[in-house]
PDB file of C-alpha atoms in Angstrom:
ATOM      1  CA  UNK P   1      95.701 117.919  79.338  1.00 69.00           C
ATOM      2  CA  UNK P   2      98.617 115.622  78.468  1.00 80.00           C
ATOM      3  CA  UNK P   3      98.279 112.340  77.499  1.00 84.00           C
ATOM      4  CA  UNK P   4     100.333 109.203  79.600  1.00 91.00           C
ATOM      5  CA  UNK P   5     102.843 107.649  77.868  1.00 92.00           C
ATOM      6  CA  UNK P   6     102.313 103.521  79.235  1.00 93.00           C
ATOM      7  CA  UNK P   7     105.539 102.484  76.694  1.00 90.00           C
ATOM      8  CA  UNK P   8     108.130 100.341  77.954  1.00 89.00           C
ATOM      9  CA  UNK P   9     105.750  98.245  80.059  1.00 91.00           C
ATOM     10  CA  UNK P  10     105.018  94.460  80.131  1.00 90.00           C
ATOM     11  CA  UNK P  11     101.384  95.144  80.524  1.00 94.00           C
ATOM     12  CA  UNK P  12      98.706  96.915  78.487  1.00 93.00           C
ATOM     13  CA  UNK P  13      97.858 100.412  79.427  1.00 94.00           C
ATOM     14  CA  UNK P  14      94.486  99.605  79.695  1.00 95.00           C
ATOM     15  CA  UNK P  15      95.618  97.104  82.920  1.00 96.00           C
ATOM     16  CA  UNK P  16      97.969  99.940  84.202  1.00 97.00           C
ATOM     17  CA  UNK P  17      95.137 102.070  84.607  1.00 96.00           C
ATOM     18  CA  UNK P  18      92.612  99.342  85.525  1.00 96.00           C
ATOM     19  CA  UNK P  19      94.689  98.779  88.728  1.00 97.00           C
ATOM     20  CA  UNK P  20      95.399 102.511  89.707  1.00 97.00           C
ATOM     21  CA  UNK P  21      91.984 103.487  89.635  1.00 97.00           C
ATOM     22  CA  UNK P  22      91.322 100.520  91.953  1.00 96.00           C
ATOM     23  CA  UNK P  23      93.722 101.757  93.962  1.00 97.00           C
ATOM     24  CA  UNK P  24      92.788 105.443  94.657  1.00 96.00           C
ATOM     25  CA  UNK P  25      89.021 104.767  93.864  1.00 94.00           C
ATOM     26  CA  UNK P  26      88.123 101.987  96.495  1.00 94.00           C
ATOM     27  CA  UNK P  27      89.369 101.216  99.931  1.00 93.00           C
ATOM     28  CA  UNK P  28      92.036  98.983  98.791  1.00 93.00           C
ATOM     29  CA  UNK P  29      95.189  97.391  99.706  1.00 94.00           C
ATOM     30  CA  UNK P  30      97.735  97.218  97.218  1.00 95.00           C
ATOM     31  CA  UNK P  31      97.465  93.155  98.148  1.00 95.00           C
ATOM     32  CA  UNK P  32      93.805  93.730  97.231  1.00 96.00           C
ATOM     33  CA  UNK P  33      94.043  95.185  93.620  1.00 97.00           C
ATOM     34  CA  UNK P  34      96.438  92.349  93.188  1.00 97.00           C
ATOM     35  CA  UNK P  35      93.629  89.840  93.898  1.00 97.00           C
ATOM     36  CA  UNK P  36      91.390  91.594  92.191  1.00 97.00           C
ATOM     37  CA  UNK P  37      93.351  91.781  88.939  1.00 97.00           C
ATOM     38  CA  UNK P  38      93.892  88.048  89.682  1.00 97.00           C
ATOM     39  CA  UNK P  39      90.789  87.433  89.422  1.00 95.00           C
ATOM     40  CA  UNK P  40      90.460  88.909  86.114  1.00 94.00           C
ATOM     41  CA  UNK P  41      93.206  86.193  85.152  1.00 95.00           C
ATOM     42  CA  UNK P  42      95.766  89.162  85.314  1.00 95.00           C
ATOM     43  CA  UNK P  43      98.801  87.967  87.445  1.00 96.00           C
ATOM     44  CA  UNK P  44     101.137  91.000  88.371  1.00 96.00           C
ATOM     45  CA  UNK P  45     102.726  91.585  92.349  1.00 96.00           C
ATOM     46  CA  UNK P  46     101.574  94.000  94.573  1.00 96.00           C
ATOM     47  CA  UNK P  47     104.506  95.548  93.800  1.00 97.00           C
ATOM     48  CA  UNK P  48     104.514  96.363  90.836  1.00 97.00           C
ATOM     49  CA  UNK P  49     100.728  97.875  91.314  1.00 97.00           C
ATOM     50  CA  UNK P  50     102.259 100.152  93.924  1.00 96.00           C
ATOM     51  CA  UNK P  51     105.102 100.966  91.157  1.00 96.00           C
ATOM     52  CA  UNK P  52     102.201 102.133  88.459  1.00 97.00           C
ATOM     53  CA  UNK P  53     100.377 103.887  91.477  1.00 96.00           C
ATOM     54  CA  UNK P  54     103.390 106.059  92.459  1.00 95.00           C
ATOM     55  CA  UNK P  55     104.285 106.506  88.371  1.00 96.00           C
ATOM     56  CA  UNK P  56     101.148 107.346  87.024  1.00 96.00           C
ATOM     57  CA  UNK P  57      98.684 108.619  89.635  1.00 96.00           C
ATOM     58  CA  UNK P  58     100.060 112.088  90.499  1.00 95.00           C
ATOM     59  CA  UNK P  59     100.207 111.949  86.539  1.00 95.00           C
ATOM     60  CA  UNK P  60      96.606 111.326  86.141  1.00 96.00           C
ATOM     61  CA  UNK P  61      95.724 113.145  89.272  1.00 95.00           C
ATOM     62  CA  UNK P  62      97.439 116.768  87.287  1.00 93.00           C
ATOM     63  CA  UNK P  63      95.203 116.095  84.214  1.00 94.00           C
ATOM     64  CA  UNK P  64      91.916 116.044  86.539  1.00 93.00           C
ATOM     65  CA  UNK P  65      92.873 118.947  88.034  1.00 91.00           C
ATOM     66  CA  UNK P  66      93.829 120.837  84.814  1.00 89.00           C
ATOM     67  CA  UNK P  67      90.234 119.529  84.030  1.00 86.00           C
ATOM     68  CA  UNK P  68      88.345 120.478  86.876  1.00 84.00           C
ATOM     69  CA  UNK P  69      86.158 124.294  87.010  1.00 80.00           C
ATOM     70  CA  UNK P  70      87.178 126.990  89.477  1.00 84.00           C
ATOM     71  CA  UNK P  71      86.313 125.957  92.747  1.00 87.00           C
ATOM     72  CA  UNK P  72      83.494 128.318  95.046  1.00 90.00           C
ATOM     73  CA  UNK P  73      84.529 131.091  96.627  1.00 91.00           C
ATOM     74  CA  UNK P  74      84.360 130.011 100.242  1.00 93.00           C
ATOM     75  CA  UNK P  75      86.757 127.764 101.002  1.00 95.00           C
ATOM     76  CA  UNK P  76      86.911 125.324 104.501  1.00 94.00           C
ATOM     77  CA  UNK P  77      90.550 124.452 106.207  1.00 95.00           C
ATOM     78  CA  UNK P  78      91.761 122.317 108.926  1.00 93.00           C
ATOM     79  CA  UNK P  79      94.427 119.971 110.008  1.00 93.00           C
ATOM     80  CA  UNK P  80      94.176 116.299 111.673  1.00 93.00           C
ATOM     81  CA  UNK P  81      97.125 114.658 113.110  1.00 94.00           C
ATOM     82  CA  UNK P  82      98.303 111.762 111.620  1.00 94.00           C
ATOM     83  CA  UNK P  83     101.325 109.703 113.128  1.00 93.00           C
ATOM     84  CA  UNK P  84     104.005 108.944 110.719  1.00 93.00           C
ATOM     85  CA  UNK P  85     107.251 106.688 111.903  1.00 88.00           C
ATOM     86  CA  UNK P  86     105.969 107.209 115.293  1.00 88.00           C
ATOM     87  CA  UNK P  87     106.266 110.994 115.094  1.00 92.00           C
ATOM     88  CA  UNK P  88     103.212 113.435 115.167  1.00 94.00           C
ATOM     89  CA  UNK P  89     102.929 115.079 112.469  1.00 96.00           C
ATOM     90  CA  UNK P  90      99.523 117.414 110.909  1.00 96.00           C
ATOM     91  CA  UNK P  91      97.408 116.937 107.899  1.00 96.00           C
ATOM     92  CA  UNK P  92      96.324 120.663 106.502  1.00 96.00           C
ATOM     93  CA  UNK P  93      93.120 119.995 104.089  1.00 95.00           C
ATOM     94  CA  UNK P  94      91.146 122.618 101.942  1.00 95.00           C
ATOM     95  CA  UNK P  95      87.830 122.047 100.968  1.00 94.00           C
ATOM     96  CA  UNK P  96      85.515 124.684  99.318  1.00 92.00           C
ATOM     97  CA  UNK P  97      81.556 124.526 100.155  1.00 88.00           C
ATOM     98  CA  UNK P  98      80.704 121.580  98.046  1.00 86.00           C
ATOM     99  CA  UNK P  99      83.216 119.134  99.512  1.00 86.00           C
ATOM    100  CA  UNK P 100      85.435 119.804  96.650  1.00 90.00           C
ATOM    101  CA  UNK P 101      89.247 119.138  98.028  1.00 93.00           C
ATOM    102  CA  UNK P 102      91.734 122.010  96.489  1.00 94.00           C
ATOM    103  CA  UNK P 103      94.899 120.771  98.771  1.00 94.00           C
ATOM    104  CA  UNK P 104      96.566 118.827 100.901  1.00 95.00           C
ATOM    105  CA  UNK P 105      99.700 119.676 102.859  1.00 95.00           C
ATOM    106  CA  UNK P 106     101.275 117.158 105.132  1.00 96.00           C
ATOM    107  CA  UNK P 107     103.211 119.488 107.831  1.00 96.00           C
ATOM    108  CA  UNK P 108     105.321 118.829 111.169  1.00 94.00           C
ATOM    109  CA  UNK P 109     103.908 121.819 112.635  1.00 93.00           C
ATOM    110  CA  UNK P 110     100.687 123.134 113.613  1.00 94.00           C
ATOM    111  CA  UNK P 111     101.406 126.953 113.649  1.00 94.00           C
ATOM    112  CA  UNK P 112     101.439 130.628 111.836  1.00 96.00           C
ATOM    113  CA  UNK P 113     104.211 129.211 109.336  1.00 96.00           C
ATOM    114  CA  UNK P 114     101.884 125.844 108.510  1.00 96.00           C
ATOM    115  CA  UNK P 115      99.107 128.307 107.805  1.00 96.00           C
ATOM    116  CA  UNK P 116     100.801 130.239 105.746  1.00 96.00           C
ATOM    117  CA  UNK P 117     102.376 127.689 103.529  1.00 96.00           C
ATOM    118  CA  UNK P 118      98.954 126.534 102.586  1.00 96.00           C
ATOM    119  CA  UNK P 119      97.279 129.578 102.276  1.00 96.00           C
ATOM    120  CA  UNK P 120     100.123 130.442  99.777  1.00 96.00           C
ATOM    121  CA  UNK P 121     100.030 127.515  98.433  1.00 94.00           C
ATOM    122  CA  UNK P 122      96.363 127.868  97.806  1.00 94.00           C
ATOM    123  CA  UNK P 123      96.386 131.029  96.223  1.00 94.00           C
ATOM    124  CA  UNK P 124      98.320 130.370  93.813  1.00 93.00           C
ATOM    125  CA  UNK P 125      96.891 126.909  92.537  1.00 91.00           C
ATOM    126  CA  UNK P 126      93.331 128.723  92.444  1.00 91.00           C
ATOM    127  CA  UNK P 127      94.368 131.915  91.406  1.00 89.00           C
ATOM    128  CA  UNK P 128      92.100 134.000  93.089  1.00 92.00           C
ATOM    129  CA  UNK P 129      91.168 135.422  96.412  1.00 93.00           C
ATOM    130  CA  UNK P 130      87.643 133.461  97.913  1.00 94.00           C
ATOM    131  CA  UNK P 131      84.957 135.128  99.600  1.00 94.00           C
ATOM    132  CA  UNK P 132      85.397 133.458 102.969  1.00 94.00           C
ATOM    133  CA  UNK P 133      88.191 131.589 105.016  1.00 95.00           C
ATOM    134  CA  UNK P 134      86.384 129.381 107.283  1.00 94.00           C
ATOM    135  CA  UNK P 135      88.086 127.511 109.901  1.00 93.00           C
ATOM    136  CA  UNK P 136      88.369 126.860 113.418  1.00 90.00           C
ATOM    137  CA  UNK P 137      89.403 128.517 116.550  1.00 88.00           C
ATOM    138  CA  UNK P 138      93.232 127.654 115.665  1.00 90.00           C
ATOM    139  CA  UNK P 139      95.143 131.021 116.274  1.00 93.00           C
ATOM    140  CA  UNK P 140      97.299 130.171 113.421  1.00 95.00           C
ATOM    141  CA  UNK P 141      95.028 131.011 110.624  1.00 95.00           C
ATOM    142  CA  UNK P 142      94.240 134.689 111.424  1.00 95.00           C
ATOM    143  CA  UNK P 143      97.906 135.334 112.429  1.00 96.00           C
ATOM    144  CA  UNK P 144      98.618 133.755 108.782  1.00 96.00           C
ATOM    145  CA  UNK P 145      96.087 135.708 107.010  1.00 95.00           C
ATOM    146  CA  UNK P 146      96.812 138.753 108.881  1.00 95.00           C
ATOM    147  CA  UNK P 147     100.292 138.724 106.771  1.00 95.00           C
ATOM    148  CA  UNK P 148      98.472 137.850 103.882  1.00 94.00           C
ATOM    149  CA  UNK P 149      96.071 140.726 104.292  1.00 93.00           C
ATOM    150  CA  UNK P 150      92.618 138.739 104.033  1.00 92.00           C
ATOM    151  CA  UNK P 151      91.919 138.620 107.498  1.00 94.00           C
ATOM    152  CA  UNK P 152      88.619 140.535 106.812  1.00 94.00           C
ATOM    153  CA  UNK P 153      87.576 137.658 104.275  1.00 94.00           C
ATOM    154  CA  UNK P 154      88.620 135.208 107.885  1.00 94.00           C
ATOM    155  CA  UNK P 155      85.119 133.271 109.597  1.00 92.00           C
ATOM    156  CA  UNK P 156      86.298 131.636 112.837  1.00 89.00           C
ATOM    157  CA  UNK P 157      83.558 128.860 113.626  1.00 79.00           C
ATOM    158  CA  UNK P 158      82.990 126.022 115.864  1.00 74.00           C
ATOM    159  CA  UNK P 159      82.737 122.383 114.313  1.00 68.00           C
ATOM    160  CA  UNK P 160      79.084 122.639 112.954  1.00 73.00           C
ATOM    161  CA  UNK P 161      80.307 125.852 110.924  1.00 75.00           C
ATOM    162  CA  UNK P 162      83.536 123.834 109.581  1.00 80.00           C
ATOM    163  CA  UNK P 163      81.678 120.198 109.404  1.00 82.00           C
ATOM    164  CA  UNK P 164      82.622 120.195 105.224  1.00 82.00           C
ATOM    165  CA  UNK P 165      86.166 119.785 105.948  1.00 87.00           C
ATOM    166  CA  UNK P 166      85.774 117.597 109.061  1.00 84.00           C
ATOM    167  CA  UNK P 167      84.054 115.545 107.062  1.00 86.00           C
ATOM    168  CA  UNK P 168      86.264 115.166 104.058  1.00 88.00           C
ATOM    169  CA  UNK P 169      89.160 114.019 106.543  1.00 90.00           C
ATOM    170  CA  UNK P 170      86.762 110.512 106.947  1.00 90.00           C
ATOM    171  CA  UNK P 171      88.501 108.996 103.632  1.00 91.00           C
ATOM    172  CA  UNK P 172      91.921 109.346 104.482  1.00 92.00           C
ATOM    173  CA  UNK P 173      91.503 108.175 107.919  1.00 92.00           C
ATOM    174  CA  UNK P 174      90.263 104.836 106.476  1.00 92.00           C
ATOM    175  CA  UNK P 175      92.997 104.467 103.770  1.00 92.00           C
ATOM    176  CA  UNK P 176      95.586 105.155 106.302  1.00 92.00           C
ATOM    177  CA  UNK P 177      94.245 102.209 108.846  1.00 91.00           C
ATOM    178  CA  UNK P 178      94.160 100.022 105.573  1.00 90.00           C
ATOM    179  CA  UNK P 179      97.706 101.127 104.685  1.00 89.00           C
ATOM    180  CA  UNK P 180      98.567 100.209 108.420  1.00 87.00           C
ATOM    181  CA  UNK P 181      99.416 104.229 108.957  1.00 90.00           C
ATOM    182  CA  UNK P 182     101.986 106.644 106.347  1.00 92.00           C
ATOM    183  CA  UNK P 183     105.307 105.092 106.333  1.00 91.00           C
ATOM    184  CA  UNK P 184     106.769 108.492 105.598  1.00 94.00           C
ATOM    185  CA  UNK P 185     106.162 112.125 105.300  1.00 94.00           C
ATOM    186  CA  UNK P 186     107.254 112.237 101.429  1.00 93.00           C
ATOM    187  CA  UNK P 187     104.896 109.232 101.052  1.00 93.00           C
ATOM    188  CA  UNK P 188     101.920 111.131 103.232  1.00 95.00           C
ATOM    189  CA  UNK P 189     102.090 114.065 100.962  1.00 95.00           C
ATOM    190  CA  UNK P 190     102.253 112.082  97.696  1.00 94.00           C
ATOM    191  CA  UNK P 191      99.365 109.598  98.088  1.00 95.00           C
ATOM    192  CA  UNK P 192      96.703 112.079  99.993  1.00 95.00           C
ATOM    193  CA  UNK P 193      97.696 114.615  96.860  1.00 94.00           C
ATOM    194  CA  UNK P 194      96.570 111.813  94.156  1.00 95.00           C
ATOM    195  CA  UNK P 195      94.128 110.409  96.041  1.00 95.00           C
ATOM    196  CA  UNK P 196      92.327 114.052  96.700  1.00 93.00           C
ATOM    197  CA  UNK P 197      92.206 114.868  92.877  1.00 93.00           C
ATOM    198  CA  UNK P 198      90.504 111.388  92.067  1.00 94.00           C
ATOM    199  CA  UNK P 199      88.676 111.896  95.047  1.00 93.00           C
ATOM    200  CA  UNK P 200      87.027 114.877  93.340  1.00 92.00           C
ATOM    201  CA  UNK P 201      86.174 113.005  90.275  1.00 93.00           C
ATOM    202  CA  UNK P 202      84.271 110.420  92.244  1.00 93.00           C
ATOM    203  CA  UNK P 203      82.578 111.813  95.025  1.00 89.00           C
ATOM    204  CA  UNK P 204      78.936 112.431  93.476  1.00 86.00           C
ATOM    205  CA  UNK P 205      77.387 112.400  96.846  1.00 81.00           C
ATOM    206  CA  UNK P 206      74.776 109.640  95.809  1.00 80.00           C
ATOM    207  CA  UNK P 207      72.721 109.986  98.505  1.00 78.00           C
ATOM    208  CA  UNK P 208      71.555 113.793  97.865  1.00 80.00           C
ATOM    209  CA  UNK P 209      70.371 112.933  93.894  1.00 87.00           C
ATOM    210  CA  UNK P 210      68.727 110.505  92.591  1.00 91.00           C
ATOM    211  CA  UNK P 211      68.964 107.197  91.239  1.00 90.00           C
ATOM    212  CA  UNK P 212      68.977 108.464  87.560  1.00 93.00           C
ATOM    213  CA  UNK P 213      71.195 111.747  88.357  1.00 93.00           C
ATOM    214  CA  UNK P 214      73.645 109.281  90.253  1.00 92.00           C
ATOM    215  CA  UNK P 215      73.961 107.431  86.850  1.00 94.00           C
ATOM    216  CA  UNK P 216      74.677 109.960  84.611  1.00 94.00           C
ATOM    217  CA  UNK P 217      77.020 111.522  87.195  1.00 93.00           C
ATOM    218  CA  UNK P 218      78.764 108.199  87.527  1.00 93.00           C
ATOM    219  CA  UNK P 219      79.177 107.925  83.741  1.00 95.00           C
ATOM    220  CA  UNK P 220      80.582 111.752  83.575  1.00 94.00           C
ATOM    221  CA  UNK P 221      82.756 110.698  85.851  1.00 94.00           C
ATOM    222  CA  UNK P 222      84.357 107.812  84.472  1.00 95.00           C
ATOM    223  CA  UNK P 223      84.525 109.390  81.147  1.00 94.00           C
ATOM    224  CA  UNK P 224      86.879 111.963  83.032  1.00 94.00           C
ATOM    225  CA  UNK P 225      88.926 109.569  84.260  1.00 95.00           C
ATOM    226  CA  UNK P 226      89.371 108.374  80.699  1.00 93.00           C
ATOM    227  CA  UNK P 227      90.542 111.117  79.619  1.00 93.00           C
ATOM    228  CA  UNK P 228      92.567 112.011  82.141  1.00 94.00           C
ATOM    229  CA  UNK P 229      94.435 108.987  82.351  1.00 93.00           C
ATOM    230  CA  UNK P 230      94.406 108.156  78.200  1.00 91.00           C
ATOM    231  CA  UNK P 231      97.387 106.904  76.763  1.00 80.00           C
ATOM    232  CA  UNK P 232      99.621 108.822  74.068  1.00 76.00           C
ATOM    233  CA  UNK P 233      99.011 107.118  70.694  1.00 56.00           C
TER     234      UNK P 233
END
């Protein structure tokens, strides 16, 4: 865990933070968490909230994930396209059983190389090998983990088998129509990477618990956020 330093800002850290979890929480606009902050008689440009959300979220998002437990052992991939600058371009996501998001990998190709990358990518930011590989009937993945010799751990299955991760494309799809589509690759990769981590923290799945369990799994979750995003003294 390391602790933000918010020094050499106009506003309080407690503001800073206030308006990037607005950000990556809620379907927002960066015009939107301006109004909203507004509204709170705090007067800052959009601007400047998408200045904090590109400074300190992938910050904030590396202390959740330093935070977070091992993920389960069978993990869920698959890629959506996304068109960025009028090019068509593919969104790789990893999900393990419980909707949990473990990466993100904006890619210009849909092929064995793609695969790989994230599988590589994956296995070293989880450090261990999972149980299963389930995906779909892209030829990519068991060409990739044919190389990576865990084609045995490989499930091929149709889109009931892989529904976790088809699922868990649903957020991004709305904060890129909000965002009026990815301006760039580089800024693709940066925001879905942030946004996935707090993502995690959030994502209680309210209507599987109850009203009480939502609660306390609301508050646990804020109080991770608070410490993942607390200031330096």
């Amino acid at each position: 865990m390391k602790p933000i330093s918010y020094k050499r800002h106009r506003f309080p850290a407690d503001t800073i933070r206030l308006a990037v979890w607005l950000y990556f929480r809620f379907t927002t606009s960066l015009r939107d968490v301006e109004e909203m902050l507004a509204e709170r008689g705090i007067d800052v440009t959009y601007e400047t909230v998408r200045c904090w959300a590109n400074k300190f979220g992938p910050a904030i998002a590396a202390n959740i994930r330093r935070r977070r437990g091992r993920a389960d052992s069978v993990w869920h991939l698959d890629e959506m396209v996304v068109c960025i600058n009028g090019k068509r371009m593919f969104m790789w996501r990893a999900v393990d059983k419980e909707g949990e998001v473990l990466d993100v990998l904006v890619q210009k190709r849909r092929n064995k190389a793609a695969a790989l990358k994230l599988l590589r990518k994956l296995l070293k930011s989880q450090g261990f090998v999972p149980d299963q590989i389930v995906t779909d009937g892209l030829l990519s993945y068991p060409a990739a983990l044919r190389d990576l010799g865990c084609l045995a751990r490989h499930k091929p299955g149709r889109l009931r088998e892989n529904n976790r991760v088809e699922n868990s494309h649903l957020p991004v799809r709305r904060r890129e129509r909000k965002m009026q589509r990815f301006k760039s690759q580089g800024q693709a990769q940066r925001f879905v990477s942030t946004h996935g981590a707090i993502y995690n923290t959030f994502n209680i799945e309210r209507h599987l618990i109850s009203r009480n369990t939502m609660k306390h799994f609301r508050s646990a979750a804020m109080v991770e956020w608070n410490a993942a995003s607390a200031a330096t003294a």
